[in-house]
Tab-separated table of C-alpha atoms and ligand atoms in Angstrom:
chain	number	residue	atom	x	y	z
A	30	MET	CA	13.767	-14.831	-2.255
A	31	SER	CA	12.101	-13.136	0.656
A	32	VAL	CA	12.143	-9.328	0.564
A	33	LEU	CA	10.006	-8.625	3.594
A	34	HIS	CA	10.544	-10.554	6.793
A	35	ILE	CA	8.197	-10.034	9.739
A	36	ALA	CA	9.382	-11.916	12.808
A	37	GLU	CA	7.150	-12.429	15.836
A	38	VAL	CA	5.799	-8.906	15.779
A	39	THR	CA	3.471	-7.910	18.590
A	40	LYS	CA	1.602	-4.663	19.118
A	41	THR	CA	-0.053	-4.018	22.431
A	42	PHE	CA	-1.749	-0.639	22.681
A	43	SER	CA	-1.832	1.263	25.943
A	44	GLY	CA	-5.018	0.014	27.547
A	45	GLY	CA	-3.984	-3.535	26.807
A	46	THR	CA	-5.424	-4.325	23.370
A	47	HIS	CA	-3.276	-6.958	21.678
A	48	ALA	CA	-3.825	-5.742	18.126
A	49	VAL	CA	-1.088	-7.949	16.656
A	50	ASN	CA	0.058	-11.049	18.454
A	51	SER	CA	3.453	-12.605	17.667
A	52	PHE	CA	2.820	-12.421	13.943
A	53	SER	CA	5.378	-13.751	11.454
A	54	LEU	CA	5.396	-13.643	7.657
A	55	ASP	CA	7.866	-13.808	4.769
A	56	VAL	CA	6.938	-12.114	1.516
A	57	ALA	CA	8.786	-13.018	-1.667
A	58	ASP	CA	10.114	-10.564	-4.221
A	59	GLY	CA	7.271	-9.435	-6.506
A	60	GLU	CA	4.587	-11.190	-4.519
A	61	LEU	CA	1.189	-9.673	-3.730
A	62	VAL	CA	-0.050	-10.829	-0.332
A	63	CYS	CA	-3.533	-9.924	0.859
A	64	LEU	CA	-4.203	-9.568	4.568
A	65	LEU	CA	-7.817	-10.607	4.892
A	66	GLY	CA	-9.925	-10.617	8.020
A	67	PRO	CA	-12.794	-8.991	9.879
A	68	SER	CA	-12.639	-5.514	11.314
A	69	GLY	CA	-10.412	-5.422	14.388
A	70	SER	CA	-8.283	-8.440	13.436
A	71	GLY	CA	-5.097	-6.350	13.340
A	72	LYS	CA	-4.553	-5.994	9.578
A	73	SER	CA	-4.186	-2.255	9.550
A	74	THR	CA	-1.943	-2.141	12.611
A	75	LEU	CA	0.325	-4.736	11.019
A	76	LEU	CA	0.516	-2.777	7.775
A	77	ARG	CA	1.227	0.443	9.640
A	78	MET	CA	4.094	-1.230	11.477
A	79	VAL	CA	5.606	-2.348	8.168
A	80	GLY	CA	5.269	1.235	6.912
A	81	GLY	CA	6.720	2.708	10.102
A	82	PHE	CA	3.562	4.536	11.211
A	83	GLU	CA	3.302	2.392	14.311
A	84	GLN	CA	6.033	0.944	16.510
A	85	PRO	CA	5.928	-2.747	17.408
A	86	THR	CA	5.913	-3.602	21.108
A	87	SER	CA	8.246	-6.466	20.258
A	88	GLY	CA	9.504	-8.358	17.252
A	89	ARG	CA	11.493	-7.446	14.174
A	90	ILE	CA	10.804	-6.282	10.629
A	91	THR	CA	13.492	-6.511	7.953
A	92	ILE	CA	13.391	-5.419	4.329
A	93	ASP	CA	16.059	-6.765	2.001
A	94	GLY	CA	17.972	-7.887	5.054
A	95	GLU	CA	17.965	-4.449	6.684
A	96	ASP	CA	16.355	-4.122	10.091
A	97	VAL	CA	13.778	-1.320	9.680
A	98	THR	CA	11.849	-1.993	12.908
A	99	HIS	CA	12.650	1.394	14.392
A	100	LEU	CA	13.067	3.527	11.278
A	101	PRO	CA	10.564	6.318	10.579
A	102	PRO	CA	8.388	5.977	7.434
A	103	GLU	CA	10.488	8.335	5.324
A	104	ARG	CA	13.576	6.216	5.858
A	105	ARG	CA	11.950	2.967	4.789
A	106	PRO	CA	11.754	1.660	1.223
A	107	THR	CA	7.965	1.436	1.548
A	108	GLY	CA	5.087	3.375	0.031
A	109	MET	CA	1.681	3.430	1.663
A	110	VAL	CA	-1.737	4.163	0.197
A	111	PHE	CA	-4.443	4.799	2.763
A	112	GLN	CA	-8.178	4.258	2.609
A	113	SER	CA	-8.729	7.980	2.404
A	114	HIS	CA	-6.173	9.228	-0.045
A	115	ALA	CA	-5.068	12.364	1.838
A	116	LEU	CA	-3.959	14.216	-1.263
A	117	TRP	CA	-2.977	17.841	-0.968
A	118	THR	CA	-5.995	19.686	-2.303
A	119	HIS	CA	-4.206	23.028	-2.616
A	120	MET	CA	-1.747	21.537	-5.103
A	121	ASN	CA	-2.368	20.251	-8.584
A	122	VAL	CA	-1.779	16.610	-9.447
A	123	PHE	CA	1.708	17.300	-10.759
A	124	LYS	CA	2.803	18.975	-7.556
A	125	ASN	CA	1.285	16.227	-5.417
A	126	LEU	CA	3.507	13.755	-7.237
A	127	ALA	CA	6.572	15.978	-7.502
A	128	PHE	CA	6.637	16.863	-3.808
A	129	GLY	CA	8.489	13.803	-2.529
A	130	LEU	CA	10.954	13.930	-5.400
A	131	LYS	CA	11.714	17.591	-4.686
A	132	LEU	CA	12.491	16.673	-1.100
A	133	ARG	CA	15.028	14.265	-2.527
A	134	ARG	CA	16.508	17.145	-4.505
A	135	MET	CA	15.881	15.513	-7.835
A	136	PRO	CA	16.501	17.848	-10.798
A	137	ALA	CA	13.301	19.381	-12.257
A	138	ALA	CA	13.653	17.749	-15.664
A	139	GLU	CA	13.987	14.332	-14.115
A	140	ILE	CA	11.016	15.005	-11.824
A	141	ARG	CA	8.892	15.915	-14.801
A	142	GLU	CA	9.912	12.758	-16.625
A	143	LYS	CA	9.154	10.522	-13.650
A	144	VAL	CA	5.827	12.181	-12.868
A	145	GLU	CA	4.661	11.931	-16.456
A	146	ALA	CA	5.660	8.281	-16.640
A	147	VAL	CA	3.801	7.382	-13.472
A	148	LEU	CA	0.693	9.331	-14.516
A	149	GLU	CA	0.684	7.322	-17.713
A	150	LEU	CA	1.053	4.132	-15.699
A	151	VAL	CA	-2.071	4.857	-13.640
A	152	GLY	CA	-4.061	6.020	-16.664
A	153	LEU	CA	-3.961	9.741	-15.874
A	154	ALA	CA	-1.663	11.047	-18.597
A	155	GLY	CA	-2.342	14.751	-19.102
A	156	TYR	CA	-3.938	15.272	-15.676
A	157	GLY	CA	-0.956	17.104	-14.147
A	158	ASP	CA	-2.654	20.503	-14.136
A	159	ARG	CA	-5.872	19.376	-12.487
A	160	MET	CA	-6.540	20.222	-8.885
A	161	THR	CA	-7.086	17.019	-6.975
A	162	ASN	CA	-10.472	18.090	-5.631
A	163	GLN	CA	-11.755	18.294	-9.213
A	164	LEU	CA	-11.099	14.598	-9.713
A	165	SER	CA	-13.478	11.705	-9.141
A	166	GLY	CA	-12.939	9.337	-6.219
A	167	GLY	CA	-11.360	6.722	-8.453
A	168	GLN	CA	-9.059	9.255	-10.057
A	169	GLN	CA	-8.017	10.518	-6.641
A	170	GLN	CA	-7.084	7.004	-5.575
A	171	ARG	CA	-5.080	6.600	-8.779
A	172	VAL	CA	-3.208	9.791	-7.888
A	173	ALA	CA	-2.586	8.473	-4.375
A	174	LEU	CA	-1.193	5.276	-5.852
A	175	ALA	CA	0.932	7.274	-8.290
A	176	ARG	CA	2.249	9.417	-5.449
A	177	SER	CA	3.528	6.296	-3.725
A	178	LEU	CA	4.880	4.678	-6.875
A	179	VAL	CA	6.772	7.728	-8.085
A	180	LEU	CA	9.155	7.340	-5.146
A	181	GLU	CA	9.948	3.820	-6.378
A	182	PRO	CA	9.376	1.971	-3.115
A	183	LYS	CA	10.552	-1.595	-2.766
A	184	ILE	CA	7.323	-2.518	-1.014
A	185	LEU	CA	3.871	-1.134	-1.689
A	186	LEU	CA	1.415	-1.064	1.228
A	187	LEU	CA	-2.269	-0.680	0.426
A	188	ASP	CA	-4.760	-0.226	3.256
A	189	GLU	CA	-8.271	-0.830	1.879
A	190	PRO	CA	-7.594	1.672	-0.898
A	191	PHE	CA	-10.930	1.115	-2.636
A	192	ALA	CA	-13.170	1.014	0.425
A	193	SER	CA	-14.830	4.345	-0.303
A	194	LEU	CA	-15.577	3.533	-3.952
A	195	ASP	CA	-18.670	1.910	-5.441
A	196	GLN	CA	-18.627	-1.764	-6.381
A	197	HIS	CA	-18.160	-1.267	-10.121
A	198	LEU	CA	-15.241	1.111	-9.734
A	199	ARG	CA	-13.723	-1.083	-7.073
A	200	GLU	CA	-13.627	-4.028	-9.448
A	201	ARG	CA	-12.049	-1.952	-12.173
A	202	LEU	CA	-9.386	-0.509	-9.901
A	203	ARG	CA	-8.630	-3.936	-8.520
A	204	GLU	CA	-7.714	-5.108	-12.018
A	205	GLU	CA	-5.751	-1.952	-12.743
A	206	VAL	CA	-3.740	-2.217	-9.549
A	207	ARG	CA	-3.032	-5.894	-10.069
A	208	ASP	CA	-1.895	-5.148	-13.622
A	209	ILE	CA	0.393	-2.306	-12.499
A	210	GLN	CA	1.754	-4.402	-9.640
A	211	GLN	CA	2.654	-7.231	-11.991
A	212	ARG	CA	4.149	-4.958	-14.612
A	213	LEU	CA	6.391	-3.313	-12.031
A	214	GLY	CA	6.986	-6.584	-10.200
A	215	ILE	CA	6.586	-4.663	-6.955
A	216	THR	CA	6.239	-6.571	-3.692
A	217	THR	CA	2.857	-5.643	-2.221
A	218	LEU	CA	0.875	-6.055	0.990
A	219	PHE	CA	-2.816	-5.388	0.520
A	220	VAL	CA	-5.239	-5.066	3.432
A	221	THR	CA	-8.876	-5.862	2.797
A	222	HIS	CA	-11.911	-7.279	4.550
A	223	GLY	CA	-13.398	-8.294	1.208
A	224	GLN	CA	-12.913	-11.936	0.303
A	225	ASP	CA	-13.661	-11.231	-3.376
A	226	GLU	CA	-10.951	-8.635	-3.469
A	227	ALA	CA	-8.391	-10.966	-1.901
A	228	LEU	CA	-9.344	-13.864	-4.151
A	229	SER	CA	-9.089	-11.850	-7.335
A	230	MET	CA	-5.813	-10.098	-6.567
A	231	ALA	CA	-3.585	-12.129	-4.293
A	232	ASP	CA	-0.725	-14.492	-4.936
A	233	ARG	CA	-1.208	-15.522	-1.330
A	234	ILE	CA	-3.799	-14.721	1.287
A	235	VAL	CA	-3.181	-14.382	4.996
A	236	VAL	CA	-6.430	-14.734	6.889
A	237	MET	CA	-6.076	-12.870	10.179
A	238	ALA	CA	-8.009	-13.238	13.403
A	239	ASN	CA	-7.158	-11.684	16.747
A	240	GLY	CA	-3.812	-10.409	15.528
A	241	LYS	CA	-2.658	-13.799	14.330
A	242	THR	CA	-2.568	-15.840	11.150
A	243	GLU	CA	-5.587	-18.071	11.091
A	244	GLN	CA	-4.901	-19.438	7.646
A	245	ILE	CA	-2.351	-18.825	4.911
A	246	GLY	CA	-2.098	-20.033	1.342
A	247	ARG	CA	-2.826	-19.497	-2.314
A	248	PRO	CA	-6.298	-18.134	-3.073
A	249	ASP	CA	-7.679	-21.450	-4.355
A	250	VAL	CA	-6.554	-23.245	-1.202
A	251	VAL	CA	-7.850	-20.633	1.220
A	252	TYR	CA	-11.138	-20.467	-0.645
A	253	ARG	CA	-11.730	-24.201	-0.567
A	254	ASP	CA	-11.088	-24.430	3.142
A	255	PRO	CA	-12.480	-21.299	4.787
B	2	ADP	P1	-8.251	-4.149	11.291
B	2	ADP	O1	-7.364	-3.344	10.403
B	2	ADP	O2	-8.175	-5.616	11.032
B	2	ADP	O3	-9.657	-3.637	11.330
B	2	ADP	P2	-6.849	-2.826	13.431
B	2	ADP	O4	-5.426	-3.113	13.241
B	2	ADP	O5	-7.364	-1.516	12.979
B	2	ADP	O6	-7.706	-4.001	12.786
B	2	ADP	O7	-7.226	-2.968	14.972
B	2	ADP	C1	-6.847	-4.102	15.746
B	2	ADP	C2	-7.234	-3.835	17.202
B	2	ADP	O8	-6.416	-2.800	17.729
B	2	ADP	C3	-8.664	-3.387	17.398
B	2	ADP	O9	-9.130	-3.943	18.595
B	2	ADP	C4	-8.536	-1.883	17.498
B	2	ADP	O10	-9.582	-1.355	18.247
B	2	ADP	C5	-7.211	-1.738	18.204
B	2	ADP	N1	-6.535	-0.476	17.866
B	2	ADP	C6	-6.160	-0.057	16.636
B	2	ADP	N2	-5.529	1.121	16.675
B	2	ADP	C7	-5.502	1.470	18.000
B	2	ADP	C8	-4.974	2.599	18.720
B	2	ADP	N3	-4.348	3.588	18.082
B	2	ADP	N4	-5.138	2.606	20.052
B	2	ADP	C9	-5.751	1.599	20.709
B	2	ADP	N5	-6.268	0.524	20.091
B	2	ADP	C10	-6.139	0.451	18.755
B	3	ADP	P1	7.134	25.565	-7.037
B	3	ADP	O1	6.362	26.845	-6.951
B	3	ADP	O2	6.874	24.632	-5.908
B	3	ADP	O3	8.601	25.732	-7.354
B	3	ADP	P2	6.475	25.251	-9.796
B	3	ADP	O4	5.109	25.688	-10.146
B	3	ADP	O5	7.622	26.170	-10.093
B	3	ADP	O6	6.519	24.766	-8.283
B	3	ADP	O7	6.726	23.847	-10.518
B	3	ADP	C1	7.888	23.087	-10.276
B	3	ADP	C2	8.232	22.355	-11.545
B	3	ADP	O8	7.131	21.515	-11.928
B	3	ADP	C3	8.517	23.281	-12.695
B	3	ADP	O9	9.518	22.713	-13.500
B	3	ADP	C4	7.157	23.302	-13.422
B	3	ADP	O10	7.331	23.625	-14.759
B	3	ADP	C5	6.720	21.885	-13.246
B	3	ADP	N1	5.250	21.737	-13.338
B	3	ADP	C6	4.308	22.286	-12.531
B	3	ADP	N2	3.066	21.909	-12.884
B	3	ADP	C7	3.245	21.077	-13.961
B	3	ADP	C8	2.338	20.325	-14.797
B	3	ADP	N3	1.017	20.358	-14.632
B	3	ADP	N4	2.869	19.579	-15.795
B	3	ADP	C9	4.192	19.546	-15.989
B	3	ADP	N5	5.076	20.226	-15.253
B	3	ADP	C10	4.620	20.979	-14.238
């Protein structure tokens, strides 16, 4: 069943750039779809519209049948991880993760339980007291992922989350994220310009060019016919 439905979404920036051009896509429950394409092909703009950080010029986005096209990010069941993690450096890891739950007025004991569980999930059990600026780049991205996951979004949005990491770490995190995604069964959109990354992680790949789908299919199909 389709959880995310993107229907003929267009984004034209002031100045006339057609970043996304009548783009449509259905994403099934638990599916990981990679948006692959060169810089400027509209991947990030599309992802930001799904997350509510950018308003479509036209078209409709629904999640679980609810029209979210004009809802702000905090009212959508989505969690976004950006290329640069944007953690709060003046707070420790625990507080970074607890923040969103506090806003939801969750009781402290429950917050603690959820934060500890998600830290374990991303391989950072026991790191709650660390300040985020004492962590390595990979650890910081794990915290950023945990901060999204702790709010239990229906859809996870990842915008080149490993771009700033070295090749070795990138490959490791790729596997970790895929493993976590499958364990949680969370529907995920993953933006990348790396074909390797898309091939190794995706259930389906959408190859974008000029704000449109150039090709779509399972990794083996897209790979054979580039
Ligand atoms: P990608 O993520 O594939 O690199 P983007 O979605 O970032 O592509 O960009 C698609 C196009 O939209 C590019 O031509 C880019 O310059 C343009 N663009 C992106 N954001 C803005 C903005 N805020 N204002 C104007 N143009 C933008
Ligand atoms: P605030 O000043 O924002 O109220 P607190 O320091 O009182 O934040 O922490 C809020 C809750 O989070 C408390 O229950 C506290 O015990 C708990 N907490 C804070 N840091 C950690 C941590 N590293 N590990 C586990 N629990 C923590």
